[in-house]
Amino acid sequence: MGRVVSLLSSQIVEQQILHFCFEYPEKILEIKDNYFLSTEGRILYDTLLDLYRNNASFSDENIISSGGQRSECITFELLSAIKKVEYDYRAWNHYRTILQSSYAKDRIQSKILKDALSISTLKSELDVAKMQDIVYELQECVNLARGQGSEVKTLKEMFDSYQNTLSKRASGSAFYDTGCVLLNSALSTGFSPGEITTIFGSTSIGKSIYSLYLINRMVNKHIPCFYVSLEMSETSTMDRWMASRLRIPFKSLYNKNGMVDESIIERVKIEREKFEKTNSNTFCFLDDTRVSSASLEKMINQVKMKMHTNYMVVFVDLATMLEDFEDGTPAIYEHAMNNLHRMTKRTGIHLVLVVQAVQKTLENHRPTTIEGLKVFRPMLSSIKNSGAIAERSRQVLAVYREHYYASKFFPDDPLVQEEDDIMEISILKCSNDQVGRRLNYLHDGGLFRLYPMPEDYIPQTAAMMREEQLEDDEI
């Protein structure tokens, strides 16, 4: 009975995928091989692939004309039945994984295990070469069941994939949204799958605030994301998030008498209800201090299954607290980054690493003027063991706030209290795009909020206000 249910489930998924491809033809290229178990499914896959490569539409007439040459089972009645099967657009990757997994299971049962048994029971010496081929084929099936497949491509497959990518670029669908329009404008491909972005800055400068800001924007846009906090607790994260979303002063979430205003509790309740209606399956959080790249990959695969997606953005804050980085030597950092890079490619996620800048500049420098604060603006070399981290990162974003340093070194300067608290994000590395661009956000520390600032806006810094005062004195 279980076998029959499994087959029926597989056939329904096949129909959902085919219906999906009827309406979105480019999706046919995302199915790497003919993994359909039913005769009709296998014939329709080959038919659609040929039509797509010949730039022919997926009209019923074209499908019947081409598919009918392969088999009499391809009829208008069959196409009509498939189009009546409902599918969820967001579940494409989930359908594809089930298709591959069903194929892998059938392949293991119907061929691989039988071949292994046949070879191993022969009275002659074990044929190691044939057994090795079976082991390789078994591993391929395991990878398929995990939503992965062989990355080896023929030239024909490369052209198929590249032409599909160009078509997506032309339609604007090849860009992976970062959640922030301003950051989108500075990155050529956004948060692409299989790549790493590093966000770094000094202690208390706002790295986690910027990360949470991007996460918040992604949640609003229903972009799947997973926040792994190795430093900040779940409660602290929620305090910041609710202060930002509900525009509640952070301090009002605490009370010396242990009481919180009832109106705040009610607003959080309403916000929860709103999340559960629209965003409950696009965000996951982990608060843990003992995580390795291996355990992280396992959790990522679990979250992907829970969200029914193959793509998501994973934030790790602070990344260097992963167990892989524990010894802190350059060699260990390089090994750890290589592991994370391979894991990112295997899982197809975009990984955002939040890391600390070295504090030597801060410890050894005491500026005597506001202008001298520029020395604290981070560079790639400011990242601890920057070579390994920057080399494996597709994009590197540096966080800087002059107001933070100005308040620290010149707390009594009245102009410091009047200046804008600007969070500056510098693009220090971006493959295939221009580096050096700076993005400005108005930072509201009391609410943990950021407001993207237009490029023509001129920030009011203490240094600029002092220059204006000098000009007025001269007049």
Short mmCIF file of C-alpha atoms in Angstrom, two decimals:
data_model
loop_
_atom_site.label_atom_id
_atom_site.label_comp_id
_atom_site.label_asym_id
_atom_site.label_seq_id
_atom_site.Cartn_x
_atom_site.Cartn_y
_atom_site.Cartn_z
CA MET A 1 0.00 0.00 0.00
CA GLY A 2 2.84 2.38 0.88
CA ARG A 3 4.41 1.80 -2.55
CA VAL A 4 1.11 2.66 -4.30
CA VAL A 5 0.69 5.85 -2.24
CA SER A 6 4.28 6.82 -3.05
CA LEU A 7 3.71 6.35 -6.78
CA LEU A 8 0.47 8.31 -6.70
CA SER A 9 2.19 11.14 -4.81
CA SER A 10 5.04 11.12 -7.35
CA GLN A 11 2.60 11.27 -10.28
CA ILE A 12 0.79 14.26 -8.78
CA VAL A 13 4.10 16.10 -8.37
CA GLU A 14 4.98 15.25 -11.98
CA GLN A 15 1.71 16.81 -13.11
CA GLN A 16 2.29 19.91 -10.94
CA ILE A 17 5.76 20.36 -12.44
CA LEU A 18 4.47 19.90 -16.01
CA HIS A 19 1.64 22.39 -15.42
CA PHE A 20 4.25 24.78 -13.99
CA CYS A 21 6.41 24.39 -17.10
CA PHE A 22 3.43 24.92 -19.43
CA GLU A 23 3.04 28.40 -17.94
CA TYR A 24 6.73 29.16 -17.26
CA PRO A 25 8.68 27.44 -20.09
CA GLU A 26 12.13 28.50 -18.84
CA LYS A 27 11.64 26.25 -15.80
CA ILE A 28 12.19 23.18 -17.99
CA LEU A 29 15.94 23.93 -17.95
CA GLU A 30 16.02 23.78 -14.15
CA ILE A 31 15.20 20.06 -14.36
CA LYS A 32 18.68 18.73 -15.08
CA ASP A 33 17.62 15.37 -16.50
CA ASN A 34 14.57 13.25 -17.26
CA TYR A 35 13.63 12.25 -13.71
CA PHE A 36 10.00 11.48 -14.55
CA LEU A 37 8.83 7.96 -13.65
CA SER A 38 5.60 7.88 -15.64
CA THR A 39 5.70 7.23 -19.40
CA GLU A 40 3.64 10.36 -20.10
CA GLY A 41 5.92 12.46 -17.90
CA ARG A 42 9.11 11.26 -19.58
CA ILE A 43 7.72 11.92 -23.07
CA LEU A 44 6.36 15.36 -22.14
CA TYR A 45 9.70 16.36 -20.57
CA ASP A 46 11.61 15.49 -23.76
CA THR A 47 8.94 17.23 -25.86
CA LEU A 48 9.02 20.47 -23.83
CA LEU A 49 12.82 20.52 -23.79
CA ASP A 50 12.96 20.23 -27.59
CA LEU A 51 10.33 22.93 -28.05
CA TYR A 52 12.22 25.28 -25.72
CA ARG A 53 15.54 24.74 -27.49
CA ASN A 54 13.83 25.44 -30.83
CA ASN A 55 12.24 28.63 -29.46
CA ALA A 56 8.76 27.18 -30.00
CA SER A 57 5.87 28.08 -27.71
CA PHE A 58 4.35 25.54 -25.31
CA SER A 59 0.97 25.68 -27.01
CA ASP A 60 -1.25 22.61 -26.95
CA GLU A 61 -0.89 22.29 -30.72
CA ASN A 62 2.92 22.34 -30.59
CA ILE A 63 3.05 19.85 -27.73
CA ILE A 64 0.63 17.45 -29.44
CA SER A 65 2.44 17.78 -32.78
CA SER A 66 5.89 17.11 -31.31
CA GLY A 67 4.90 14.73 -28.51
CA GLY A 68 2.49 12.77 -30.71
CA GLN A 69 5.40 11.69 -32.85
CA ARG A 70 6.90 10.03 -29.78
CA SER A 71 3.76 8.37 -28.42
CA GLU A 72 0.01 8.19 -28.97
CA CYS A 73 -0.50 8.79 -25.24
CA ILE A 74 0.14 12.53 -25.67
CA THR A 75 -3.38 13.84 -26.27
CA PHE A 76 -5.40 17.01 -25.72
CA GLU A 77 -7.26 15.17 -22.94
CA LEU A 78 -3.97 14.50 -21.14
CA LEU A 79 -2.87 18.15 -21.38
CA SER A 80 -6.28 19.29 -20.17
CA ALA A 81 -6.07 16.96 -17.16
CA ILE A 82 -2.59 18.22 -16.25
CA LYS A 83 -3.73 21.84 -16.43
CA LYS A 84 -6.48 21.11 -13.93
CA VAL A 85 -3.90 20.09 -11.31
CA GLU A 86 -3.25 23.04 -8.99
CA TYR A 87 0.26 24.06 -7.99
CA ASP A 88 1.89 26.58 -5.68
CA TYR A 89 4.31 28.92 -7.48
CA ARG A 90 6.43 29.25 -4.32
CA ALA A 91 6.85 25.46 -4.08
CA TRP A 92 8.73 24.91 -7.36
CA ASN A 93 11.96 23.84 -5.66
CA HIS A 94 10.00 21.57 -3.33
CA TYR A 95 8.30 19.86 -6.30
CA ARG A 96 11.64 19.47 -8.08
CA THR A 97 13.24 17.91 -4.99
CA ILE A 98 10.39 15.39 -4.66
CA LEU A 99 10.71 14.54 -8.36
CA GLN A 100 14.44 13.88 -8.00
CA SER A 101 14.00 11.99 -4.73
CA SER A 102 11.31 9.70 -6.21
CA TYR A 103 13.51 9.01 -9.22
CA ALA A 104 16.52 8.29 -6.96
CA LYS A 105 14.50 5.91 -4.78
CA ASP A 106 13.16 4.03 -7.79
CA ARG A 107 16.63 3.84 -9.34
CA ILE A 108 18.13 2.43 -6.13
CA GLN A 109 15.38 -0.17 -5.75
CA SER A 110 15.01 -1.23 -9.37
CA LYS A 111 18.66 -1.26 -10.49
CA ILE A 112 21.46 -0.29 -8.11
CA LEU A 113 20.69 -2.72 -5.27
CA LYS A 114 20.02 -5.54 -7.74
CA ASP A 115 23.32 -4.89 -9.53
CA ALA A 116 25.22 -4.75 -6.23
CA LEU A 117 23.65 -8.00 -5.06
CA SER A 118 24.37 -9.70 -8.37
CA ILE A 119 28.05 -8.74 -8.35
CA SER A 120 28.63 -9.48 -4.66
CA THR A 121 27.08 -12.99 -4.83
CA LEU A 122 29.20 -14.22 -7.73
CA LYS A 123 31.60 -16.99 -6.76
CA SER A 124 34.42 -15.32 -8.64
CA GLU A 125 36.58 -12.54 -7.18
CA LEU A 126 34.72 -9.30 -6.47
CA ASP A 127 34.74 -6.96 -9.48
CA VAL A 128 36.01 -3.87 -7.68
CA ALA A 129 35.73 -1.61 -10.73
CA LYS A 130 32.04 -2.43 -11.29
CA MET A 131 31.36 -2.11 -7.56
CA GLN A 132 32.98 1.31 -7.59
CA ASP A 133 30.69 2.35 -10.43
CA ILE A 134 27.71 1.22 -8.38
CA VAL A 135 28.93 3.19 -5.34
CA TYR A 136 29.30 6.28 -7.53
CA GLU A 137 25.79 5.83 -8.97
CA LEU A 138 24.40 5.33 -5.46
CA GLN A 139 26.05 8.57 -4.31
CA GLU A 140 24.53 10.39 -7.28
CA CYS A 141 21.11 9.12 -6.24
CA VAL A 142 21.69 10.24 -2.66
CA ASN A 143 22.64 13.70 -3.91
CA LEU A 144 19.48 13.81 -6.02
CA ALA A 145 17.37 12.86 -3.01
CA ARG A 146 18.98 15.75 -1.11
CA GLY A 147 17.98 18.16 -3.87
CA GLN A 148 21.39 18.13 -5.48
CA GLY A 149 22.77 16.66 -8.67
CA SER A 150 25.95 16.41 -10.65
CA GLU A 151 27.41 19.80 -11.51
CA VAL A 152 29.31 18.40 -14.51
CA LYS A 153 27.82 19.92 -17.67
CA THR A 154 28.26 19.37 -21.36
CA LEU A 155 28.80 22.34 -23.67
CA LYS A 156 25.20 22.02 -24.83
CA GLU A 157 23.97 22.20 -21.23
CA MET A 158 26.19 25.20 -20.58
CA PHE A 159 24.63 27.07 -23.51
CA ASP A 160 21.14 26.06 -22.32
CA SER A 161 21.90 27.43 -18.87
CA TYR A 162 23.60 30.58 -20.14
CA GLN A 163 20.81 31.45 -22.58
CA ASN A 164 18.33 30.95 -19.78
CA THR A 165 20.35 33.29 -17.56
CA LEU A 166 20.43 35.96 -20.28
CA SER A 167 16.66 35.66 -20.68
CA LYS A 168 16.23 36.09 -16.93
CA ARG A 169 18.50 39.14 -16.95
CA ALA A 170 16.47 40.64 -19.76
CA SER A 171 13.30 40.18 -17.72
CA GLY A 172 14.93 41.31 -14.48
CA SER A 173 14.41 37.95 -12.75
CA ALA A 174 18.11 37.03 -12.49
CA PHE A 175 18.65 39.51 -9.66
CA TYR A 176 18.41 38.20 -6.09
CA ASP A 177 16.85 40.87 -3.90
CA THR A 178 18.81 41.95 -0.80
CA GLY A 179 15.65 43.38 0.71
CA CYS A 180 16.97 46.94 0.43
CA VAL A 181 16.47 49.01 -2.73
CA LEU A 182 19.57 51.10 -1.99
CA LEU A 183 21.82 48.03 -1.57
CA ASN A 184 20.24 46.44 -4.66
CA SER A 185 21.42 49.42 -6.71
CA ALA A 186 25.03 48.82 -5.65
CA LEU A 187 25.29 45.06 -6.28
CA SER A 188 25.22 43.58 -9.78
CA THR A 189 23.46 40.31 -8.89
CA GLY A 190 22.31 40.88 -5.31
CA PHE A 191 22.48 37.93 -2.93
CA SER A 192 23.06 35.20 -5.53
CA PRO A 193 22.83 31.52 -4.55
CA GLY A 194 26.10 29.72 -3.84
CA GLU A 195 27.96 32.91 -2.84
CA ILE A 196 29.13 34.69 0.32
CA THR A 197 28.75 38.31 1.42
CA THR A 198 30.71 39.63 4.41
CA ILE A 199 29.51 42.53 6.57
CA PHE A 200 32.13 43.83 8.98
CA GLY A 201 32.87 46.73 11.30
CA SER A 202 34.11 47.63 14.77
CA THR A 203 32.40 46.73 18.04
CA SER A 204 29.02 48.48 18.59
CA ILE A 205 29.19 50.20 15.18
CA GLY A 206 25.92 48.64 13.97
CA LYS A 207 26.75 45.41 12.10
CA SER A 208 23.91 43.48 13.70
CA ILE A 209 21.52 46.40 13.26
CA TYR A 210 22.25 46.49 9.54
CA SER A 211 21.85 42.72 9.27
CA LEU A 212 18.53 42.82 11.12
CA TYR A 213 17.44 45.71 8.90
CA LEU A 214 18.07 43.59 5.77
CA ILE A 215 16.34 40.59 7.35
CA ASN A 216 13.34 42.73 8.23
CA ARG A 217 13.09 43.96 4.63
CA MET A 218 13.37 40.38 3.33
CA VAL A 219 10.62 39.17 5.64
CA ASN A 220 8.39 41.97 4.34
CA LYS A 221 9.11 40.81 0.77
CA HIS A 222 8.64 37.10 1.62
CA ILE A 223 12.27 36.27 0.79
CA PRO A 224 13.24 33.11 2.73
CA CYS A 225 15.94 33.85 5.30
CA PHE A 226 17.56 32.16 8.29
CA TYR A 227 19.25 34.16 11.07
CA VAL A 228 21.90 32.28 13.08
CA SER A 229 22.88 34.36 16.11
CA LEU A 230 26.00 33.09 17.82
CA GLU A 231 26.36 36.21 19.98
CA MET A 232 23.01 37.88 20.67
CA SER A 233 20.22 36.06 22.50
CA GLU A 234 16.76 35.42 21.08
CA THR A 235 15.20 37.92 23.52
CA SER A 236 17.70 40.67 22.66
CA THR A 237 17.07 40.08 18.97
CA MET A 238 13.31 40.30 19.44
CA ASP A 239 13.69 43.47 21.55
CA ARG A 240 15.55 45.15 18.72
CA TRP A 241 13.25 43.81 16.03
CA MET A 242 10.04 44.87 17.78
CA ALA A 243 11.46 48.28 18.67
CA SER A 244 12.24 48.77 14.98
CA ARG A 245 9.02 47.38 13.49
CA LEU A 246 6.63 48.96 16.01
CA ARG A 247 8.63 52.19 16.43
CA ILE A 248 8.75 51.63 20.17
CA PRO A 249 11.69 53.24 22.02
CA PHE A 250 13.98 50.42 23.05
CA LYS A 251 14.06 51.58 26.68
CA SER A 252 10.28 51.29 26.99
CA LEU A 253 10.60 47.52 26.56
CA TYR A 254 12.34 47.44 29.94
CA ASN A 255 11.08 48.74 33.27
CA LYS A 256 12.89 48.98 36.58
CA ASN A 257 9.76 47.71 38.34
CA GLY A 258 9.53 44.74 36.02
CA MET A 259 6.40 46.07 34.35
CA VAL A 260 5.81 46.73 30.63
CA ASP A 261 2.97 48.93 29.43
CA GLU A 262 -0.10 46.91 28.41
CA SER A 263 -0.37 48.82 25.14
CA ILE A 264 3.07 47.50 24.10
CA ILE A 265 2.06 43.92 24.89
CA GLU A 266 -1.06 44.38 22.78
CA ARG A 267 0.89 45.84 19.85
CA VAL A 268 3.32 42.89 19.93
CA LYS A 269 0.33 40.52 19.92
CA ILE A 270 -1.12 42.23 16.85
CA GLU A 271 2.28 42.12 15.12
CA ARG A 272 2.51 38.40 15.82
CA GLU A 273 -0.91 37.82 14.25
CA LYS A 274 0.20 39.79 11.20
CA PHE A 275 3.37 37.68 10.87
CA GLU A 276 1.49 34.41 11.22
CA LYS A 277 -0.88 35.38 8.42
CA THR A 278 1.75 36.44 5.90
CA ASN A 279 5.35 35.55 6.88
CA SER A 280 5.27 32.46 9.08
CA ASN A 281 7.08 30.24 6.56
CA THR A 282 9.81 32.60 5.32
CA PHE A 283 11.94 33.17 8.42
CA CYS A 284 13.73 30.98 10.97
CA PHE A 285 16.03 31.88 13.87
CA LEU A 286 18.70 30.02 15.81
CA ASP A 287 20.21 31.20 19.09
CA ASP A 288 23.18 28.94 19.82
CA THR A 289 26.83 29.30 20.76
CA ARG A 290 28.07 25.90 19.56
CA VAL A 291 27.68 25.67 15.80
CA SER A 292 30.11 24.32 13.18
CA SER A 293 29.94 24.54 9.40
CA ALA A 294 28.86 20.88 9.34
CA SER A 295 26.01 21.35 11.82
CA LEU A 296 25.07 24.60 10.07
CA GLU A 297 24.68 22.75 6.76
CA LYS A 298 22.44 20.19 8.42
CA MET A 299 20.24 22.93 9.88
CA ILE A 300 20.11 24.77 6.57
CA ASN A 301 18.81 21.65 4.82
CA GLN A 302 16.20 21.21 7.57
CA VAL A 303 15.06 24.84 7.26
CA LYS A 304 14.90 24.58 3.46
CA MET A 305 12.58 21.59 3.77
CA LYS A 306 10.44 23.41 6.33
CA MET A 307 10.17 26.45 4.05
CA HIS A 308 9.74 24.37 0.87
CA THR A 309 12.54 26.25 -0.86
CA ASN A 310 16.00 25.56 -2.25
CA TYR A 311 17.11 29.18 -2.00
CA MET A 312 17.34 31.40 1.04
CA VAL A 313 19.66 33.97 2.61
CA VAL A 314 21.48 32.77 5.74
CA PHE A 315 22.96 35.33 8.15
CA VAL A 316 25.60 34.17 10.65
CA ASP A 317 26.39 36.71 13.39
CA LEU A 318 29.23 36.66 14.54
CA ALA A 319 30.60 34.20 12.00
CA THR A 320 34.02 33.87 13.62
CA MET A 321 32.31 32.32 16.65
CA LEU A 322 31.67 29.21 14.55
CA GLU A 323 33.65 26.28 15.94
CA ASP A 324 35.64 26.09 12.70
CA PHE A 325 37.37 29.40 13.55
CA GLU A 326 38.18 28.58 17.19
CA ASP A 327 42.01 28.38 16.98
CA GLY A 328 42.16 31.77 15.26
CA THR A 329 45.27 31.15 13.14
CA PRO A 330 45.42 32.22 9.47
CA ALA A 331 45.55 28.57 8.39
CA ILE A 332 42.45 27.75 10.45
CA TYR A 333 40.61 30.77 9.01
CA GLU A 334 41.45 29.68 5.47
CA HIS A 335 40.28 26.14 6.15
CA ALA A 336 37.07 27.40 7.78
CA MET A 337 36.27 29.76 4.89
CA ASN A 338 36.90 26.97 2.37
CA ASN A 339 34.43 24.78 4.28
CA LEU A 340 31.82 27.55 4.32
CA HIS A 341 32.37 28.27 0.63
CA ARG A 342 31.86 24.62 -0.31
CA MET A 343 28.82 24.37 1.97
CA THR A 344 27.29 27.48 0.39
CA LYS A 345 27.66 26.00 -3.10
CA ARG A 346 26.30 22.62 -2.03
CA THR A 347 23.20 24.08 -0.42
CA GLY A 348 22.56 26.80 -3.02
CA ILE A 349 21.94 29.45 -0.36
CA HIS A 350 23.45 32.93 -0.10
CA LEU A 351 25.55 33.21 3.05
CA VAL A 352 26.00 36.55 4.84
CA LEU A 353 28.84 36.50 7.36
CA VAL A 354 28.90 39.21 10.02
CA VAL A 355 32.46 39.61 11.33
CA GLN A 356 34.45 41.86 13.60
CA ALA A 357 37.04 44.40 12.48
CA VAL A 358 40.38 44.36 14.29
CA GLN A 359 40.59 46.94 17.07
CA LYS A 360 44.25 47.97 16.77
CA THR A 361 43.43 51.30 15.12
CA LEU A 362 40.92 52.12 17.83
CA GLU A 363 43.32 51.10 20.59
CA ASN A 364 46.35 52.96 19.25
CA HIS A 365 44.79 56.17 17.92
CA ARG A 366 43.33 59.10 19.82
CA PRO A 367 42.25 61.81 17.34
CA THR A 368 42.52 65.44 18.37
CA THR A 369 40.05 66.77 15.76
CA ILE A 370 36.77 65.65 14.24
CA GLU A 371 38.53 65.38 10.87
CA GLY A 372 40.90 62.84 12.41
CA LEU A 373 38.03 60.37 12.87
CA LYS A 374 38.37 59.31 9.22
CA VAL A 375 41.19 57.01 10.26
CA PHE A 376 38.53 54.69 11.72
CA ARG A 377 36.83 54.18 8.37
CA PRO A 378 37.37 50.42 7.76
CA MET A 379 39.40 48.86 4.94
CA LEU A 380 39.65 45.25 3.80
CA SER A 381 42.76 44.85 5.92
CA SER A 382 40.66 45.76 8.97
CA ILE A 383 39.11 42.28 8.93
CA LYS A 384 40.93 39.77 11.09
CA ASN A 385 42.76 37.39 8.76
CA SER A 386 41.20 39.41 5.95
CA GLY A 387 42.86 37.42 3.16
CA ALA A 388 40.85 34.24 3.74
CA ILE A 389 37.53 35.97 4.42
CA ALA A 390 37.74 38.53 1.61
CA GLU A 391 39.00 35.98 -0.91
CA ARG A 392 36.04 33.65 -0.39
CA SER A 393 33.48 36.48 -0.26
CA ARG A 394 31.78 37.63 -3.43
CA GLN A 395 30.93 40.94 -1.75
CA VAL A 396 32.39 42.75 1.26
CA LEU A 397 30.46 45.54 2.98
CA ALA A 398 32.07 47.75 5.64
CA VAL A 399 30.00 49.50 8.33
CA TYR A 400 31.08 52.92 9.64
CA ARG A 401 29.42 55.65 11.75
CA GLU A 402 31.30 58.88 12.36
CA HIS A 403 28.78 59.91 15.03
CA TYR A 404 29.68 56.85 17.11
CA TYR A 405 33.37 57.81 17.21
CA ALA A 406 32.66 61.52 17.56
CA SER A 407 30.48 60.87 20.64
CA LYS A 408 33.19 58.64 22.05
CA PHE A 409 36.12 61.04 21.64
CA PHE A 410 34.37 64.44 21.72
CA PRO A 411 31.34 63.97 24.01
CA ASP A 412 31.28 67.64 25.07
CA ASP A 413 31.37 69.14 21.57
CA PRO A 414 27.90 70.69 21.00
CA LEU A 415 28.16 70.15 17.24
CA VAL A 416 28.54 66.41 17.74
CA GLN A 417 25.09 66.26 19.34
CA GLU A 418 23.57 68.12 16.38
CA GLU A 419 25.11 66.06 13.58
CA ASP A 420 23.23 63.35 11.69
CA ASP A 421 23.99 59.83 12.89
CA ILE A 422 24.78 58.33 9.49
CA MET A 423 25.50 54.65 9.00
CA GLU A 424 27.82 54.39 6.02
CA ILE A 425 28.04 51.09 4.11
CA SER A 426 31.12 50.95 1.88
CA ILE A 427 31.29 48.41 -0.95
CA LEU A 428 34.91 47.26 -0.58
CA LYS A 429 34.56 44.22 -2.81
CA CYS A 430 31.97 43.33 -5.41
CA SER A 431 32.83 40.90 -8.18
CA ASN A 432 31.66 42.13 -11.61
CA ASP A 433 30.79 45.58 -10.28
CA GLN A 434 32.36 48.85 -9.18
CA VAL A 435 33.84 49.03 -5.70
CA GLY A 436 34.23 52.08 -3.49
CA ARG A 437 30.60 53.16 -3.52
CA ARG A 438 29.20 54.35 -0.19
CA LEU A 439 25.58 53.97 0.83
CA ASN A 440 24.18 56.17 3.58
CA TYR A 441 21.42 55.36 6.06
CA LEU A 442 20.07 57.62 8.79
CA HIS A 443 20.55 55.69 12.02
CA ASP A 444 17.95 55.98 14.79
CA GLY A 445 19.60 54.20 17.69
CA GLY A 446 16.63 54.54 20.05
CA LEU A 447 14.41 52.58 17.68
CA PHE A 448 17.12 50.46 16.00
CA ARG A 449 15.85 51.77 12.67
CA LEU A 450 17.66 52.69 9.47
CA TYR A 451 16.38 55.00 6.75
CA PRO A 452 18.03 54.81 3.31
CA MET A 453 19.19 58.28 2.27
CA PRO A 454 19.04 59.61 -1.32
CA GLU A 455 22.42 60.06 -2.95
CA ASP A 456 21.92 63.82 -3.36
CA TYR A 457 21.40 64.27 0.37
CA ILE A 458 24.32 66.03 2.08
CA PRO A 459 24.82 64.65 5.62
CA GLN A 460 25.30 67.17 8.41
CA THR A 461 28.53 66.08 10.05
CA ALA A 462 30.24 67.93 12.89
CA ALA A 463 33.18 68.75 10.61
CA MET A 464 30.90 70.27 7.95
CA MET A 465 28.96 72.28 10.53
CA ARG A 466 32.20 73.61 11.92
CA GLU A 467 33.28 74.74 8.43
CA GLU A 468 29.94 76.52 7.97
CA GLN A 469 30.44 78.32 11.27
CA LEU A 470 33.91 79.48 10.20
CA GLU A 471 32.49 80.81 6.94
CA ASP A 472 29.80 82.72 8.84
CA ASP A 473 32.45 84.21 11.17
CA GLU A 474 34.46 85.43 8.17
CA ILE A 475 31.40 87.14 6.73
#
